[in-house]
Amino acid sequence: MQFSGRRRKVITSPQVELYGQALQFYGQPPLENMSLSEFESFAVDRLKLLKTIENLGVSYVKLSDDYKRKLDNESRNLNFPYRPDAVPDDRKSQVGPSEYEKRRKDHISHFILRLAYCQTEDLRRWFIQQEVDLFRYRFNGLQPKQKVEFLHKNNLQYDTISVEEKKTLQDKLVNSSHNVSGITVEDQDFYKVPFQDALDLVRTRKVYLKAGYVYIPHQDIVAIVLNDFRTRLSKALALTARSLPAVHSDERLQPLLNHLSHAYVGQDYSIQKNVGKISLEQIDSLSVKSFPLCMRQLHQALRDSHHLRHGGRMQYGLFLKGIGLSLEQALQFWRSEFIRGKVDADKFDKAYAYGIRHMFGKEGKRADYTPYSCMKVILSNLPSQGDHHGCPFRHSDPELLKQKLQFYKVSPSGISQILELVKGMHYQLACQKYFELTHSIEEASFSLNHPNQYFIESQRVLGGGKDIKREVGTPQRSQENSAARGSTADREAAAAANAAKDLPEMTEDLDSFFQDA
Amino acid sequence: MPSSGYDAACLPDLLPLYYRRLFPFAQYHRWLNYGGVQKNYFQNREFSFTLKDDIYVRYQSFSTQTELEKEMLKMNPYKIDVGAIYSHRPNQHNTVKSGTFQALEKELVFDIDMTDYDDVRSCCSAAEICSKCWTLMTIAVHILDRALRDDFGFQHLLWVYSGRRGVHCWVCDEAARKLSVAARSAVAEYLSLVKGGDETVKKVVLTDPLHPFIRESLAVVERYFPQYALHEQEILSRKESVDKVLALVPEDILFLFQCCIYEGNKAVIRSLCLQATAKKGQHFEKEIMLQYCYPRLDVNVSKGVNHLLKSPFSVHPKTGRISVPMDLEELDTFDPLAVPTIRSATVLNARVVCCEKENEKDAAERRKIRDYKRTSLAKYVKYFDQFLDGLALSWKGELLKKSDLEKDF
């Protein structure tokens, strides 16, 4: 160690070099050896974090205070980085892992999950969505100086516009977004970015667009960065998929990776359990007793106008498949209804039957489509004029929703509870409340995230309930849970001896976590 | 509303004439070939045909203009759709390894359909159109054309009358053809202001500040609103339509109106509606105008790279009208009901040819020149030519660049 004058040479440990930045694009994969149990626990923890992000994203506005607070908590509990201003080799506040260790965990777990989630289009889409949301939350937490540093380190070069141009465009720039004032225009640099690189801003019309370029103040460069992150991750996943066979040949990893990707899906109701157990005559009464509001609405619209548009046919048709309708029954069902309307039998066979067979995986690329989850119904394919699909709690006018609930004989106090939840954007909770009110139970024993789940639970309640069995299983599992969260050292010691045994325990934890969630 | 005297039974006889004599194959190929800048662009393009008896065939593709002509004459399609440019020839897609046959590029397209406006037009519904509600299409074209050019920087837009109840837009710029699904969806959403299905009463909600795009669009709507909504659609004339308008007005302002309505004073209502001293942040009069007039586009049509859309110059089998390109200079006088039909085009052509036969000079020579020049289709093909000339300038640059690279002088 040498001292020259007043200046001390600061020795940077290798740790600072490797994880010097709070946030990264995950461009470089980790290059180190690690134990199998650490591998597993990192992956599982990150999956829990991503699952939390998914759930929070539906119940709260992203980046609202509640959202950030809950995500902070979860990150802390799972030992992921949550304070971007912490310095890597800071040793002061240490109870538990250091910032360096947290960043290392973040880095490694991301790459492990890439292996598990690169295999199909659906998995990739889900993984990318949650990672983008996680990135957004973290980038949002950076200080302005850190943001600039991040941009430079990651080669995002966009041109700024001249002062004259800023002056000419001032009014338009100010009117294009909430957080751009006259002062912003004067003080900050504005970047000209091709619109293809800023799709989120274009989509929501939160930016000034001229001749194919968006004009973005420095403070808003986030959306661009996110887009870049998304693109890079998407390409990386495609590459990862190609090297998967090599990874799968390692028998230690394959079971875990399969289990990780299956855990996300959980119950997707794609495997038809009760095919043919439902008869077509039952559907009308089932729609009143056991269908969630979205499907009841679609069924009603179908009966009323003897027709449904494409979005409605998909959402309702797949739901029916999920509750156990066979292809033949489905064809008969749709055909008999459409014939009552303006469609004759011939036209039905030519134009609509193909679509139904497609749903069952009997046409085209033979993909067996899965019934839509609540998330999908709420977020994608917005209904427009003439449509009846979507989530009524999300897409219906509150007044119309109220009328509909009154018509369906929900009590006034129940209706106001539901409307409160809708106001707070808790659409799935609102639907759950609807379930509780229409089945006259105090509290639903499940957390609603899928219309077919609603149906199954409803049938269960109406049929006398098999809930008891489930209850008994849970306490045992939560004990195992807390045992598994012991100290890292313990785990590492046990790892060598118990590698094979740990795996099923860990994966059981995973299952129970996702089912009870 | 049926076009008088049209019967689909004439199609088997008239379509062959149409394809043999009138369909502008040369221009069509010139368009879809895009100057030959990219290899196999035309060959890898998917077409789909709807034949007699509703037989639908996909994944049609052709190597040359001649092959396209021959096949169309042979198959006599009732309806022609144009799809994407794929990685391989669509008609060989079954021989390609699963997963590698992919849609790569396509024009960015928009489809505006009059049925989507049924809740705000009183003169017609479903597939019917008339001169009163056609204004909605005029407004839509003005707004979208401006936005696609000024905001997005696109230059080569082809607007086409669908033949029945709407218009299509084909954005042919190279940048547009290369857009991803996400980008297309983003463009479509940027252009969307009317949101919600049957269950939603208030479909347009504006908040401060008003984005320049909304201001520009409003300027167009305001130009047409008084004549269209008040005179032609008469939205304030009958109780039911007034009620519909009032359903869009905020509660507190509504109270003011109630008094006036029960006095039956139309002029007062009108002026209150349109020039209300809106509280800061309240834009209900703008929202009403937009809900009644702003273009309603189907995002799903624009999103998909592989989406198939009705081809320009194809015949609409239900009306017999030809999907003609629209000259925007004459947009305000465009009359969809006066567009050439397959009957008028072929019959007119036959008459002219008959007359010319009598002056026997160079009949064969003249027949070589496409007969559309003598028919009502002429001006539409001419306009299409102009459009293609503009487009050609863009690929001339590309070809020069390419030959420079290859040092090909």
JSON list of C-alpha atoms in Angstrom, two decimals, chain A residues 336-514:
[
{"chain": "A", "resi": 336, "resn": "SER", "atom": "CA", "xyz": [-77.36, -24.56, -32.81]},
{"chain": "A", "resi": 337, "resn": "GLU", "atom": "CA", "xyz": [-77.11, -21.08, -31.39]},
{"chain": "A", "resi": 338, "resn": "PHE", "atom": "CA", "xyz": [-75.74, -19.39, -34.50]},
{"chain": "A", "resi": 339, "resn": "ILE", "atom": "CA", "xyz": [-78.37, -21.01, -36.68]},
{"chain": "A", "resi": 340, "resn": "ARG", "atom": "CA", "xyz": [-81.04, -19.27, -34.65]},
{"chain": "A", "resi": 341, "resn": "GLY", "atom": "CA", "xyz": [-79.52, -16.04, -35.81]},
{"chain": "A", "resi": 342, "resn": "LYS", "atom": "CA", "xyz": [-78.48, -14.86, -39.22]},
{"chain": "A", "resi": 343, "resn": "VAL", "atom": "CA", "xyz": [-76.12, -17.70, -39.98]},
{"chain": "A", "resi": 344, "resn": "ASP", "atom": "CA", "xyz": [-77.32, -20.73, -41.89]},
{"chain": "A", "resi": 345, "resn": "ALA", "atom": "CA", "xyz": [-75.95, -24.21, -41.30]},
{"chain": "A", "resi": 346, "resn": "ASP", "atom": "CA", "xyz": [-73.77, -24.13, -44.38]},
{"chain": "A", "resi": 347, "resn": "LYS", "atom": "CA", "xyz": [-72.19, -20.85, -43.53]},
{"chain": "A", "resi": 348, "resn": "PHE", "atom": "CA", "xyz": [-71.53, -22.01, -40.01]},
{"chain": "A", "resi": 349, "resn": "ASP", "atom": "CA", "xyz": [-69.74, -25.08, -41.22]},
{"chain": "A", "resi": 350, "resn": "LYS", "atom": "CA", "xyz": [-67.64, -23.05, -43.59]},
{"chain": "A", "resi": 351, "resn": "ALA", "atom": "CA", "xyz": [-66.83, -20.02, -41.55]},
{"chain": "A", "resi": 352, "resn": "TYR", "atom": "CA", "xyz": [-67.09, -20.84, -37.86]},
{"chain": "A", "resi": 353, "resn": "ALA", "atom": "CA", "xyz": [-66.55, -24.57, -37.44]},
{"chain": "A", "resi": 354, "resn": "TYR", "atom": "CA", "xyz": [-62.94, -24.20, -38.51]},
{"chain": "A", "resi": 355, "resn": "GLY", "atom": "CA", "xyz": [-62.32, -21.75, -35.71]},
{"chain": "A", "resi": 356, "resn": "ILE", "atom": "CA", "xyz": [-63.77, -24.06, -33.11]},
{"chain": "A", "resi": 357, "resn": "ARG", "atom": "CA", "xyz": [-61.73, -26.98, -34.28]},
{"chain": "A", "resi": 358, "resn": "HIS", "atom": "CA", "xyz": [-58.72, -24.69, -34.22]},
{"chain": "A", "resi": 359, "resn": "MET", "atom": "CA", "xyz": [-59.40, -23.99, -30.56]},
{"chain": "A", "resi": 360, "resn": "PHE", "atom": "CA", "xyz": [-59.26, -27.69, -29.84]},
{"chain": "A", "resi": 361, "resn": "GLY", "atom": "CA", "xyz": [-55.98, -28.08, -31.65]},
{"chain": "A", "resi": 362, "resn": "LYS", "atom": "CA", "xyz": [-57.39, -29.85, -34.66]},
{"chain": "A", "resi": 363, "resn": "GLU", "atom": "CA", "xyz": [-56.38, -27.35, -37.33]},
{"chain": "A", "resi": 364, "resn": "GLY", "atom": "CA", "xyz": [-53.55, -25.19, -38.46]},
{"chain": "A", "resi": 365, "resn": "LYS", "atom": "CA", "xyz": [-50.49, -25.45, -36.33]},
{"chain": "A", "resi": 366, "resn": "ARG", "atom": "CA", "xyz": [-52.41, -27.80, -34.01]},
{"chain": "A", "resi": 367, "resn": "ALA", "atom": "CA", "xyz": [-51.65, -25.82, -30.92]},
{"chain": "A", "resi": 368, "resn": "ASP", "atom": "CA", "xyz": [-53.95, -26.78, -28.11]},
{"chain": "A", "resi": 369, "resn": "TYR", "atom": "CA", "xyz": [-54.96, -23.38, -26.86]},
{"chain": "A", "resi": 370, "resn": "THR", "atom": "CA", "xyz": [-55.36, -22.90, -23.14]},
{"chain": "A", "resi": 371, "resn": "PRO", "atom": "CA", "xyz": [-58.32, -21.10, -21.62]},
{"chain": "A", "resi": 372, "resn": "TYR", "atom": "CA", "xyz": [-57.58, -17.48, -20.77]},
{"chain": "A", "resi": 373, "resn": "SER", "atom": "CA", "xyz": [-56.48, -16.63, -17.25]},
{"chain": "A", "resi": 374, "resn": "CYS", "atom": "CA", "xyz": [-57.90, -13.57, -15.53]},
{"chain": "A", "resi": 375, "resn": "MET", "atom": "CA", "xyz": [-54.68, -11.74, -16.26]},
{"chain": "A", "resi": 376, "resn": "LYS", "atom": "CA", "xyz": [-55.08, -12.35, -19.95]},
{"chain": "A", "resi": 377, "resn": "VAL", "atom": "CA", "xyz": [-58.76, -11.42, -19.98]},
{"chain": "A", "resi": 378, "resn": "ILE", "atom": "CA", "xyz": [-58.09, -8.20, -18.12]},
{"chain": "A", "resi": 379, "resn": "LEU", "atom": "CA", "xyz": [-55.00, -7.07, -19.96]},
{"chain": "A", "resi": 380, "resn": "SER", "atom": "CA", "xyz": [-55.20, -8.15, -23.55]},
{"chain": "A", "resi": 381, "resn": "ASN", "atom": "CA", "xyz": [-57.62, -7.70, -26.43]},
{"chain": "A", "resi": 382, "resn": "LEU", "atom": "CA", "xyz": [-59.67, -4.75, -25.26]},
{"chain": "A", "resi": 383, "resn": "PRO", "atom": "CA", "xyz": [-63.33, -5.00, -26.22]},
{"chain": "A", "resi": 384, "resn": "SER", "atom": "CA", "xyz": [-64.69, -2.44, -28.61]},
{"chain": "A", "resi": 385, "resn": "GLN", "atom": "CA", "xyz": [-68.06, -1.64, -30.14]},
{"chain": "A", "resi": 386, "resn": "GLY", "atom": "CA", "xyz": [-70.14, -4.79, -30.49]},
{"chain": "A", "resi": 387, "resn": "ASP", "atom": "CA", "xyz": [-67.92, -6.90, -28.25]},
{"chain": "A", "resi": 388, "resn": "HIS", "atom": "CA", "xyz": [-68.92, -8.61, -25.03]},
{"chain": "A", "resi": 389, "resn": "HIS", "atom": "CA", "xyz": [-65.62, -10.16, -23.98]},
{"chain": "A", "resi": 390, "resn": "GLY", "atom": "CA", "xyz": [-63.13, -8.87, -21.48]},
{"chain": "A", "resi": 391, "resn": "CYS", "atom": "CA", "xyz": [-63.55, -8.58, -17.72]},
{"chain": "A", "resi": 392, "resn": "PRO", "atom": "CA", "xyz": [-66.77, -6.80, -16.70]},
{"chain": "A", "resi": 393, "resn": "PHE", "atom": "CA", "xyz": [-65.11, -5.47, -13.57]},
{"chain": "A", "resi": 394, "resn": "ARG", "atom": "CA", "xyz": [-62.42, -3.93, -15.69]},
{"chain": "A", "resi": 395, "resn": "HIS", "atom": "CA", "xyz": [-64.13, -3.05, -18.93]},
{"chain": "A", "resi": 396, "resn": "SER", "atom": "CA", "xyz": [-67.73, -2.21, -18.09]},
{"chain": "A", "resi": 397, "resn": "ASP", "atom": "CA", "xyz": [-68.91, 1.21, -17.14]},
{"chain": "A", "resi": 398, "resn": "PRO", "atom": "CA", "xyz": [-69.40, 1.21, -13.35]},
{"chain": "A", "resi": 399, "resn": "GLU", "atom": "CA", "xyz": [-73.04, 2.25, -13.80]},
{"chain": "A", "resi": 400, "resn": "LEU", "atom": "CA", "xyz": [-73.77, -0.57, -16.19]},
{"chain": "A", "resi": 401, "resn": "LEU", "atom": "CA", "xyz": [-71.91, -3.01, -13.96]},
{"chain": "A", "resi": 402, "resn": "LYS", "atom": "CA", "xyz": [-74.07, -1.90, -11.05]},
{"chain": "A", "resi": 403, "resn": "GLN", "atom": "CA", "xyz": [-77.24, -2.41, -13.05]},
{"chain": "A", "resi": 404, "resn": "LYS", "atom": "CA", "xyz": [-76.12, -5.83, -14.13]},
{"chain": "A", "resi": 405, "resn": "LEU", "atom": "CA", "xyz": [-75.34, -6.88, -10.57]},
{"chain": "A", "resi": 406, "resn": "GLN", "atom": "CA", "xyz": [-78.72, -5.60, -9.44]},
{"chain": "A", "resi": 407, "resn": "PHE", "atom": "CA", "xyz": [-80.35, -7.57, -12.19]},
{"chain": "A", "resi": 408, "resn": "TYR", "atom": "CA", "xyz": [-78.48, -10.63, -11.01]},
{"chain": "A", "resi": 409, "resn": "LYS", "atom": "CA", "xyz": [-79.91, -10.01, -7.53]},
{"chain": "A", "resi": 410, "resn": "VAL", "atom": "CA", "xyz": [-76.74, -9.11, -5.69]},
{"chain": "A", "resi": 411, "resn": "SER", "atom": "CA", "xyz": [-77.47, -7.23, -2.47]},
{"chain": "A", "resi": 412, "resn": "PRO", "atom": "CA", "xyz": [-76.96, -3.44, -2.44]},
{"chain": "A", "resi": 413, "resn": "SER", "atom": "CA", "xyz": [-74.26, -3.64, 0.21]},
{"chain": "A", "resi": 414, "resn": "GLY", "atom": "CA", "xyz": [-72.53, -6.36, -1.79]},
{"chain": "A", "resi": 415, "resn": "ILE", "atom": "CA", "xyz": [-72.68, -4.21, -4.88]},
{"chain": "A", "resi": 416, "resn": "SER", "atom": "CA", "xyz": [-71.05, -1.28, -3.18]},
{"chain": "A", "resi": 417, "resn": "GLN", "atom": "CA", "xyz": [-68.29, -3.50, -1.84]},
{"chain": "A", "resi": 418, "resn": "ILE", "atom": "CA", "xyz": [-67.66, -4.73, -5.34]},
{"chain": "A", "resi": 419, "resn": "LEU", "atom": "CA", "xyz": [-67.65, -1.23, -6.79]},
{"chain": "A", "resi": 420, "resn": "GLU", "atom": "CA", "xyz": [-65.14, -0.14, -4.15]},
{"chain": "A", "resi": 421, "resn": "LEU", "atom": "CA", "xyz": [-62.80, -2.89, -5.21]},
{"chain": "A", "resi": 422, "resn": "VAL", "atom": "CA", "xyz": [-63.28, -1.98, -8.85]},
{"chain": "A", "resi": 423, "resn": "LYS", "atom": "CA", "xyz": [-62.43, 1.62, -8.08]},
{"chain": "A", "resi": 424, "resn": "GLY", "atom": "CA", "xyz": [-59.22, 0.46, -6.48]},
{"chain": "A", "resi": 425, "resn": "MET", "atom": "CA", "xyz": [-58.54, -1.59, -9.61]},
{"chain": "A", "resi": 426, "resn": "HIS", "atom": "CA", "xyz": [-58.71, -4.87, -7.72]},
{"chain": "A", "resi": 427, "resn": "TYR", "atom": "CA", "xyz": [-60.64, -6.61, -10.45]},
{"chain": "A", "resi": 428, "resn": "GLN", "atom": "CA", "xyz": [-59.95, -10.17, -9.42]},
{"chain": "A", "resi": 429, "resn": "LEU", "atom": "CA", "xyz": [-60.83, -9.39, -5.83]},
{"chain": "A", "resi": 430, "resn": "ALA", "atom": "CA", "xyz": [-64.09, -7.86, -7.06]},
{"chain": "A", "resi": 431, "resn": "CYS", "atom": "CA", "xyz": [-64.86, -11.06, -8.91]},
{"chain": "A", "resi": 432, "resn": "GLN", "atom": "CA", "xyz": [-64.02, -13.04, -5.82]},
{"chain": "A", "resi": 433, "resn": "LYS", "atom": "CA", "xyz": [-66.43, -10.91, -3.83]},
{"chain": "A", "resi": 434, "resn": "TYR", "atom": "CA", "xyz": [-69.05, -11.61, -6.48]},
{"chain": "A", "resi": 435, "resn": "PHE", "atom": "CA", "xyz": [-68.33, -15.31, -5.94]},
{"chain": "A", "resi": 436, "resn": "GLU", "atom": "CA", "xyz": [-68.73, -14.97, -2.19]},
{"chain": "A", "resi": 437, "resn": "LEU", "atom": "CA", "xyz": [-72.01, -13.10, -2.52]},
{"chain": "A", "resi": 438, "resn": "THR", "atom": "CA", "xyz": [-73.57, -15.41, -5.07]},
{"chain": "A", "resi": 439, "resn": "HIS", "atom": "CA", "xyz": [-72.55, -18.52, -3.17]},
{"chain": "A", "resi": 440, "resn": "SER", "atom": "CA", "xyz": [-73.47, -17.12, 0.23]},
{"chain": "A", "resi": 441, "resn": "ILE", "atom": "CA", "xyz": [-70.13, -17.80, 1.80]},
{"chain": "A", "resi": 442, "resn": "GLU", "atom": "CA", "xyz": [-68.12, -15.57, 4.10]},
{"chain": "A", "resi": 443, "resn": "GLU", "atom": "CA", "xyz": [-64.77, -15.88, 2.49]},
{"chain": "A", "resi": 444, "resn": "ALA", "atom": "CA", "xyz": [-63.51, -17.73, -0.54]},
{"chain": "A", "resi": 445, "resn": "SER", "atom": "CA", "xyz": [-60.84, -20.27, 0.25]},
{"chain": "A", "resi": 446, "resn": "PHE", "atom": "CA", "xyz": [-58.94, -19.54, -2.92]},
{"chain": "A", "resi": 447, "resn": "SER", "atom": "CA", "xyz": [-57.26, -16.65, -4.64]},
{"chain": "A", "resi": 448, "resn": "LEU", "atom": "CA", "xyz": [-58.96, -16.09, -7.97]},
{"chain": "A", "resi": 449, "resn": "ASN", "atom": "CA", "xyz": [-56.81, -15.92, -11.05]},
{"chain": "A", "resi": 450, "resn": "HIS", "atom": "CA", "xyz": [-58.62, -17.99, -13.65]},
{"chain": "A", "resi": 451, "resn": "PRO", "atom": "CA", "xyz": [-62.24, -18.22, -14.84]},
{"chain": "A", "resi": 452, "resn": "ASN", "atom": "CA", "xyz": [-62.07, -22.00, -14.92]},
{"chain": "A", "resi": 453, "resn": "GLN", "atom": "CA", "xyz": [-60.82, -21.94, -11.37]},
{"chain": "A", "resi": 454, "resn": "TYR", "atom": "CA", "xyz": [-63.95, -19.96, -10.49]},
{"chain": "A", "resi": 455, "resn": "PHE", "atom": "CA", "xyz": [-66.06, -22.65, -12.09]},
{"chain": "A", "resi": 456, "resn": "ILE", "atom": "CA", "xyz": [-64.33, -25.51, -10.29]},
{"chain": "A", "resi": 457, "resn": "GLU", "atom": "CA", "xyz": [-64.49, -23.78, -6.94]},
{"chain": "A", "resi": 458, "resn": "SER", "atom": "CA", "xyz": [-68.13, -22.98, -7.49]},
{"chain": "A", "resi": 459, "resn": "GLN", "atom": "CA", "xyz": [-68.96, -26.57, -8.31]},
{"chain": "A", "resi": 460, "resn": "ARG", "atom": "CA", "xyz": [-67.03, -27.59, -5.24]},
{"chain": "A", "resi": 461, "resn": "VAL", "atom": "CA", "xyz": [-69.03, -25.30, -2.98]},
{"chain": "A", "resi": 462, "resn": "LEU", "atom": "CA", "xyz": [-72.33, -26.28, -4.51]},
{"chain": "A", "resi": 463, "resn": "GLY", "atom": "CA", "xyz": [-71.45, -29.96, -4.42]},
{"chain": "A", "resi": 464, "resn": "GLY", "atom": "CA", "xyz": [-70.58, -30.10, -0.72]},
{"chain": "A", "resi": 465, "resn": "GLY", "atom": "CA", "xyz": [-66.86, -29.35, -0.78]},
{"chain": "A", "resi": 466, "resn": "LYS", "atom": "CA", "xyz": [-63.64, -31.28, -0.64]},
{"chain": "A", "resi": 467, "resn": "ASP", "atom": "CA", "xyz": [-61.88, -28.41, 1.03]},
{"chain": "A", "resi": 468, "resn": "ILE", "atom": "CA", "xyz": [-61.05, -30.35, 4.16]},
{"chain": "A", "resi": 469, "resn": "LYS", "atom": "CA", "xyz": [-58.37, -32.44, 2.53]},
{"chain": "A", "resi": 470, "resn": "ARG", "atom": "CA", "xyz": [-56.45, -29.36, 1.43]},
{"chain": "A", "resi": 471, "resn": "GLU", "atom": "CA", "xyz": [-56.46, -27.76, 4.85]},
{"chain": "A", "resi": 472, "resn": "VAL", "atom": "CA", "xyz": [-54.72, -30.75, 6.40]},
{"chain": "A", "resi": 473, "resn": "GLY", "atom": "CA", "xyz": [-51.91, -30.67, 3.86]},
{"chain": "A", "resi": 474, "resn": "THR", "atom": "CA", "xyz": [-50.90, -27.05, 4.40]},
{"chain": "A", "resi": 475, "resn": "PRO", "atom": "CA", "xyz": [-49.55, -26.75, 7.95]},
{"chain": "A", "resi": 476, "resn": "GLN", "atom": "CA", "xyz": [-47.12, -29.55, 7.32]},
{"chain": "A", "resi": 477, "resn": "ARG", "atom": "CA", "xyz": [-45.75, -27.74, 4.32]},
{"chain": "A", "resi": 478, "resn": "SER", "atom": "CA", "xyz": [-45.26, -24.43, 5.99]},
{"chain": "A", "resi": 479, "resn": "GLN", "atom": "CA", "xyz": [-43.10, -26.12, 8.56]},
{"chain": "A", "resi": 480, "resn": "GLU", "atom": "CA", "xyz": [-40.87, -27.45, 5.86]},
{"chain": "A", "resi": 481, "resn": "ASN", "atom": "CA", "xyz": [-40.83, -23.99, 4.38]},
{"chain": "A", "resi": 482, "resn": "SER", "atom": "CA", "xyz": [-39.35, -22.32, 7.42]},
{"chain": "A", "resi": 483, "resn": "ALA", "atom": "CA", "xyz": [-36.85, -25.09, 7.89]},
{"chain": "A", "resi": 484, "resn": "ALA", "atom": "CA", "xyz": [-35.64, -24.66, 4.35]},
{"chain": "A", "resi": 485, "resn": "ARG", "atom": "CA", "xyz": [-35.02, -20.97, 4.90]},
{"chain": "A", "resi": 486, "resn": "GLY", "atom": "CA", "xyz": [-32.22, -21.65, 7.34]},
{"chain": "A", "resi": 487, "resn": "SER", "atom": "CA", "xyz": [-28.83, -20.04, 7.06]},
{"chain": "A", "resi": 488, "resn": "THR", "atom": "CA", "xyz": [-26.79, -20.30, 3.93]},
{"chain": "A", "resi": 489, "resn": "ALA", "atom": "CA", "xyz": [-23.97, -22.06, 5.72]},
{"chain": "A", "resi": 490, "resn": "ASP", "atom": "CA", "xyz": [-26.19, -24.82, 6.99]},
{"chain": "A", "resi": 491, "resn": "ARG", "atom": "CA", "xyz": [-27.57, -25.33, 3.59]},
{"chain": "A", "resi": 492, "resn": "GLU", "atom": "CA", "xyz": [-24.21, -25.51, 1.94]},
{"chain": "A", "resi": 493, "resn": "ALA", "atom": "CA", "xyz": [-23.08, -28.09, 4.46]},
{"chain": "A", "resi": 494, "resn": "ALA", "atom": "CA", "xyz": [-26.10, -30.21, 3.85]},
{"chain": "A", "resi": 495, "resn": "ALA", "atom": "CA", "xyz": [-25.89, -29.72, 0.12]},
{"chain": "A", "resi": 496, "resn": "ALA", "atom": "CA", "xyz": [-23.15, -32.13, -0.69]},
{"chain": "A", "resi": 497, "resn": "ALA", "atom": "CA", "xyz": [-24.77, -34.94, 1.22]},
{"chain": "A", "resi": 498, "resn": "ASN", "atom": "CA", "xyz": [-28.35, -34.19, 0.39]},
{"chain": "A", "resi": 499, "resn": "ALA", "atom": "CA", "xyz": [-28.39, -32.80, -3.07]},
{"chain": "A", "resi": 500, "resn": "ALA", "atom": "CA", "xyz": [-30.82, -35.39, -4.32]},
{"chain": "A", "resi": 501, "resn": "LYS", "atom": "CA", "xyz": [-33.10, -35.15, -1.27]},
{"chain": "A", "resi": 502, "resn": "ASP", "atom": "CA", "xyz": [-33.26, -31.35, -1.24]},
{"chain": "A", "resi": 503, "resn": "LEU", "atom": "CA", "xyz": [-34.67, -31.15, -4.69]},
{"chain": "A", "resi": 504, "resn": "PRO", "atom": "CA", "xyz": [-38.09, -32.71, -4.07]},
{"chain": "A", "resi": 505, "resn": "GLU", "atom": "CA", "xyz": [-38.47, -30.73, -0.85]},
{"chain": "A", "resi": 506, "resn": "MET", "atom": "CA", "xyz": [-37.62, -27.52, -2.61]},
{"chain": "A", "resi": 507, "resn": "THR", "atom": "CA", "xyz": [-40.00, -28.26, -5.41]},
{"chain": "A", "resi": 508, "resn": "GLU", "atom": "CA", "xyz": [-42.76, -29.14, -2.99]},
{"chain": "A", "resi": 509, "resn": "ASP", "atom": "CA", "xyz": [-42.28, -25.75, -1.39]},
{"chain": "A", "resi": 510, "resn": "LEU", "atom": "CA", "xyz": [-42.62, -24.24, -4.81]},
{"chain": "A", "resi": 511, "resn": "ASP", "atom": "CA", "xyz": [-45.87, -26.03, -5.45]},
{"chain": "A", "resi": 512, "resn": "SER", "atom": "CA", "xyz": [-47.45, -25.05, -2.19]},
{"chain": "A", "resi": 513, "resn": "PHE", "atom": "CA", "xyz": [-46.26, -21.51, -2.58]},
{"chain": "A", "resi": 514, "resn": "PHE", "atom": "CA", "xyz": [-47.98, -21.12, -5.88]}
]
